[in-house]
Coordinates of N, CA and C in Angstrom, one line a residue:
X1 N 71.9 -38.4 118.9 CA 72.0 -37.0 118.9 C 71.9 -36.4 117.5
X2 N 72.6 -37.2 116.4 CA 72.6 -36.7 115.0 C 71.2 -36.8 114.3
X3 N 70.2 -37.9 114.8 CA 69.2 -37.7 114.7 C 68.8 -36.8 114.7
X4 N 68.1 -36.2 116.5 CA 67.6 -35.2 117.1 C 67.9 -34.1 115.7
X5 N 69.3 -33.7 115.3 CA 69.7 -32.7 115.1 C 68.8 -32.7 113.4
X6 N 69.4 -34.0 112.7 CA 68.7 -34.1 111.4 C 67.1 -33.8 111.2
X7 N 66.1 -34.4 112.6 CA 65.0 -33.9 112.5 C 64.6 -32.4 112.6
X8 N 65.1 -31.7 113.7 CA 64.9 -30.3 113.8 C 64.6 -29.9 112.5
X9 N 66.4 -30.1 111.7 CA 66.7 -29.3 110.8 C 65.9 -29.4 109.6
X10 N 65.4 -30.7 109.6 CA 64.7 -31.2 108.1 C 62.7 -30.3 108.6
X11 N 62.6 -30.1 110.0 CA 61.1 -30.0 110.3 C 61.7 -28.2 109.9
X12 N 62.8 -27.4 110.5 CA 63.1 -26.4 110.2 C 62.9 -25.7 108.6
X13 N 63.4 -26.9 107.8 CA 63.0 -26.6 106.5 C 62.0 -26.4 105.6
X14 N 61.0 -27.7 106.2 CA 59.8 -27.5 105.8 C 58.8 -26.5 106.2
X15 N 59.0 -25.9 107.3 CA 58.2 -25.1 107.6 C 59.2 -23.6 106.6
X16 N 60.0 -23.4 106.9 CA 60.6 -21.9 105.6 C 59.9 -22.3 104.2
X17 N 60.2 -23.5 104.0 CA 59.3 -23.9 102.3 C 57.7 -23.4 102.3
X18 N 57.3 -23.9 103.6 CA 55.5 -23.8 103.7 C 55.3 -22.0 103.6
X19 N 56.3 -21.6 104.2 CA 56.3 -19.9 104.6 C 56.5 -19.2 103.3
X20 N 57.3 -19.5 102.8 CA 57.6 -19.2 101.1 C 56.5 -19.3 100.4
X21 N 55.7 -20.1 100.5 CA 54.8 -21.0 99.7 C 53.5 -19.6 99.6
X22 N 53.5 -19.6 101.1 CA 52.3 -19.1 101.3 C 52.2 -17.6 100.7
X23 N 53.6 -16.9 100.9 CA 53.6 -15.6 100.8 C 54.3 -15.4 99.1
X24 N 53.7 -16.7 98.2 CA 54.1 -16.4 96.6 C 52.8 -16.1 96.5
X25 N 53.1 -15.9 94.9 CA 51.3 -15.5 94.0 C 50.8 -16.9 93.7
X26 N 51.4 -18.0 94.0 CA 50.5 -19.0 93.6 C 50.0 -20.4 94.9
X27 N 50.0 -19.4 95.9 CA 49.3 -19.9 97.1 C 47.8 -19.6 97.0
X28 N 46.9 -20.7 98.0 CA 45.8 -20.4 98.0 C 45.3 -19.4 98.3
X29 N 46.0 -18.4 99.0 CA 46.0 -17.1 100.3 C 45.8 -16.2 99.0
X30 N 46.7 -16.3 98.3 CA 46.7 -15.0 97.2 C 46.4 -15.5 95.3
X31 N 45.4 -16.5 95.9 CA 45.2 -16.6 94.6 C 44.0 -15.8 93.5
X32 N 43.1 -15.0 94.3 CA 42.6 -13.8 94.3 C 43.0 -12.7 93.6
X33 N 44.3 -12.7 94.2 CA 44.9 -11.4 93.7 C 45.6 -11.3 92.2
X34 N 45.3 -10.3 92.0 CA 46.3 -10.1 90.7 C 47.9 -9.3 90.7
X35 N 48.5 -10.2 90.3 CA 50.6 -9.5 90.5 C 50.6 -9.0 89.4
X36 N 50.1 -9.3 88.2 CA 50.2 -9.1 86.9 C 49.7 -7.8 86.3
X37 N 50.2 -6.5 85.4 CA 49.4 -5.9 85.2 C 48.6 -6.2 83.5
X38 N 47.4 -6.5 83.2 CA 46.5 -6.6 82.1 C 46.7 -5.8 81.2
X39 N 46.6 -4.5 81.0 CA 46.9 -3.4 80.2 C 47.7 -2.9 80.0
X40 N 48.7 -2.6 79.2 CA 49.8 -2.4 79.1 C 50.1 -0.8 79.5
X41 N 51.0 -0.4 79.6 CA 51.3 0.8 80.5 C 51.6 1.7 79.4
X42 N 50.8 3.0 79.3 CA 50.7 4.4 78.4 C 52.0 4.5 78.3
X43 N 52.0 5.2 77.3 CA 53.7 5.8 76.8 C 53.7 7.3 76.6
X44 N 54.0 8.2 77.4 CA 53.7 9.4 77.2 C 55.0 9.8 76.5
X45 N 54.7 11.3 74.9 CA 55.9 10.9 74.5 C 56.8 12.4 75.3
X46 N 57.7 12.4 75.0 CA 59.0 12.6 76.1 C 59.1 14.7 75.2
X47 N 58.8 14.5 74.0 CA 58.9 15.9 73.3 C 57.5 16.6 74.0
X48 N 56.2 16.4 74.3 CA 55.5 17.2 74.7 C 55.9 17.8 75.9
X49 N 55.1 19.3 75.7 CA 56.1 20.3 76.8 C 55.0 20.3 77.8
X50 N 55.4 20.4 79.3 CA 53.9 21.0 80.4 C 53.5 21.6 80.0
X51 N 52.4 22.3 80.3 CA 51.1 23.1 80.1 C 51.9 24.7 81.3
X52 N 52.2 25.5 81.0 CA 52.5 26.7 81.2 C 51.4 26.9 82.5
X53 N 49.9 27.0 82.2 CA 49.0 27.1 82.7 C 48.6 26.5 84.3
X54 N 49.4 25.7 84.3 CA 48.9 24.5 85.9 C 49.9 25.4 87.2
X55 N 49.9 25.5 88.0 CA 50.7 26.1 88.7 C 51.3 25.3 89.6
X56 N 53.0 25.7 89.8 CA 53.4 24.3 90.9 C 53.5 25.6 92.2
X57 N 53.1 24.5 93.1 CA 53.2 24.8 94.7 C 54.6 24.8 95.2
X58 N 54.7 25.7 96.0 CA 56.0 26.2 96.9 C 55.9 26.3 97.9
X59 N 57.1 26.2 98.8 CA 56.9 26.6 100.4 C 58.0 27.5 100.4
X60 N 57.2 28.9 101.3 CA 58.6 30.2 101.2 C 57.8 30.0 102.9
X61 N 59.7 30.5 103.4 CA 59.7 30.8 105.2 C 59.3 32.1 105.2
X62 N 58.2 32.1 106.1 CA 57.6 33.6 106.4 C 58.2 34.0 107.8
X63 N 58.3 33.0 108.6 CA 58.7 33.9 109.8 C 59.6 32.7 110.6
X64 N 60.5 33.2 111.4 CA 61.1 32.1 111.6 C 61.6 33.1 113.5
X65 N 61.7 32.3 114.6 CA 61.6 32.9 115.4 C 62.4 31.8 116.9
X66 N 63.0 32.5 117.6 CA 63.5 31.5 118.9 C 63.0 31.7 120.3
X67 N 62.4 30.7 120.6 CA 61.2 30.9 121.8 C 61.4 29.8 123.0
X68 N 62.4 29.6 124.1 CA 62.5 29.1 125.2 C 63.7 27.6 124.6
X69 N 64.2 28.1 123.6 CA 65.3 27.0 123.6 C 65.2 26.0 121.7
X70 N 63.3 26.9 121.8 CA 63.6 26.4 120.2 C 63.3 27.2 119.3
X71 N 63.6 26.8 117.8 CA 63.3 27.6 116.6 C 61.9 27.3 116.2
X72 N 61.3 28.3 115.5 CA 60.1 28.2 115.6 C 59.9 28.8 113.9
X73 N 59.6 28.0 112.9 CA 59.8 28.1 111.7 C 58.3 28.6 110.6
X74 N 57.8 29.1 110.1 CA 56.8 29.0 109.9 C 56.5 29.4 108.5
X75 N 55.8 28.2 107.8 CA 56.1 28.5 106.2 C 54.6 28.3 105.4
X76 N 54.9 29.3 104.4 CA 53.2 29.4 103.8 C 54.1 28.9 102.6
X77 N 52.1 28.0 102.1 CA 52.5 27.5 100.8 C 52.2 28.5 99.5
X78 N 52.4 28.8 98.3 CA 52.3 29.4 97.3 C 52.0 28.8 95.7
X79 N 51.4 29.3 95.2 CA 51.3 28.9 93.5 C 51.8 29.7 92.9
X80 N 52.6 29.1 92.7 CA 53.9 29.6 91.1 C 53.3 29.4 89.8
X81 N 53.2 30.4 89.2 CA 53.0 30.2 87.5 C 54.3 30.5 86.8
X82 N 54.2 29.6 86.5 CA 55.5 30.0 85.4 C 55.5 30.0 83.6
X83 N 56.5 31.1 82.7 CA 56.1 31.5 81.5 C 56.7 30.4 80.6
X84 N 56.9 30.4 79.5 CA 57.7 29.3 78.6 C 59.3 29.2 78.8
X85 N 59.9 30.5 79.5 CA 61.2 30.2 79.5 C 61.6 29.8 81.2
X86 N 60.7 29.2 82.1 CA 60.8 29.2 83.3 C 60.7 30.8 84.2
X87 N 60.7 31.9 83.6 CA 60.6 32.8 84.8 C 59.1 33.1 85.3
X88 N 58.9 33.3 86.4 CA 58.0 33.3 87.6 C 57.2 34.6 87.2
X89 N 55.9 34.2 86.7 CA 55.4 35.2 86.2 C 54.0 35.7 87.1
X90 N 53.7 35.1 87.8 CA 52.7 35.6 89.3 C 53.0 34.3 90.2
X91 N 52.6 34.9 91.5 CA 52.9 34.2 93.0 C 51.7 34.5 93.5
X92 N 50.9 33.3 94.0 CA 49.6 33.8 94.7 C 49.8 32.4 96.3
X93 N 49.6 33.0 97.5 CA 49.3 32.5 98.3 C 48.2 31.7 98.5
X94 N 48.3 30.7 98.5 CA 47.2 29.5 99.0 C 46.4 29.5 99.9
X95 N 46.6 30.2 101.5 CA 46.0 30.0 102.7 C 47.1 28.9 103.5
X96 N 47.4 28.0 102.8 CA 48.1 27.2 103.8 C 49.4 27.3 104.3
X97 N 49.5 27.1 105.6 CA 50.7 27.4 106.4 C 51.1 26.2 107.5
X98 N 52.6 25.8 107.4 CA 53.1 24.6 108.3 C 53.7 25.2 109.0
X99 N 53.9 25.1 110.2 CA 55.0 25.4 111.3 C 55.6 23.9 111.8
X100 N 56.7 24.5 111.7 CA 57.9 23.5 112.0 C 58.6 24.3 113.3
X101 N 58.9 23.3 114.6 CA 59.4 23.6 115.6 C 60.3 22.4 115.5
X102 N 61.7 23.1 116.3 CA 62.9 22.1 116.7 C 63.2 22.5 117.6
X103 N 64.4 21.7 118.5 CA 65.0 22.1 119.8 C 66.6 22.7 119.5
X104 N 66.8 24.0 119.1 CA 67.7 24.7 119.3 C 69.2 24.3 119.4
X105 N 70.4 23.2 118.8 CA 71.2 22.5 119.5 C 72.1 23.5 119.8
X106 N 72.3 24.3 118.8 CA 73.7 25.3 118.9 C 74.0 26.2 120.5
X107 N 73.0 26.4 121.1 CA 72.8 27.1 122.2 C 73.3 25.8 123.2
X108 N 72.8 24.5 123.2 CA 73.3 23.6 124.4 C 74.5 23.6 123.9
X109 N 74.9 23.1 122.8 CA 76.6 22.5 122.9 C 77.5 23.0 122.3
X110 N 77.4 24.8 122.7 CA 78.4 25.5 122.1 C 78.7 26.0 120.7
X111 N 78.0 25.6 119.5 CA 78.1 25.9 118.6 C 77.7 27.3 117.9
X112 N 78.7 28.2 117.5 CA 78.3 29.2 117.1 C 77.5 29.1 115.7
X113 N 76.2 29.7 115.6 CA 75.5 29.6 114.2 C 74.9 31.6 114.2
X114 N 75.6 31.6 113.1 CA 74.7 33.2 112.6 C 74.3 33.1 111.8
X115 N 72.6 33.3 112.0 CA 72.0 33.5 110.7 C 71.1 34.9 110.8

């Protein structure tokens, strides 16, 4: 029986070894590929400021609404420009708009919510 048991265990191992083997970078499977990066990686330096000019994108809730048990959320995206000291110096709408729906919990299990 201690056989039996020693064979399993020793065929169990070589196969985790074989599996290891295969799924390193110096198997035949992946010897193609490259793990390594060639070029060394840019250093951007840390004192340059953003560019004022680029505009970051926002999501403001435009309408938000309760329709058969759910909330019904609905939000346009926006371009923010902003001046040198961070304040928000035009807002222009994109076109794009996500609606987000959920299923209402506060109404099944008693919970008071006022918004």
């Amino acid at each position: 029986m201690k056989r039996k048991t020693f064979i399993c265990g020793l065929f169990a191992l070589i196969l985790l070894g074989f599996s290891a083997y295969l799924d390193s970078p110096y198997s035949f499977l992946n010897k193609n590929y490259a793990y390594s990066n060639d070029q060394p990686a840019a250093a951007i330096s840390a004192s340059a400021e953003p560019s004022t000019d680029v505009p970051e994108t926002k999501e403001k809730l435009v309408k938000r609404e309760k329709k058969n048990g759910y909330i019904i959320e609905t939000y346009e995206e926006y371009e923010v420009y902003k001046d040198e000291n961070g304040d928000i110096t035009k807002s222009e709408p994109t076109g794009q708009s996500d609606t987000l729906k959920y299923w209402d919990y506060s109404k099944s299990k008693g919970i008071n919510q006022d918004r």
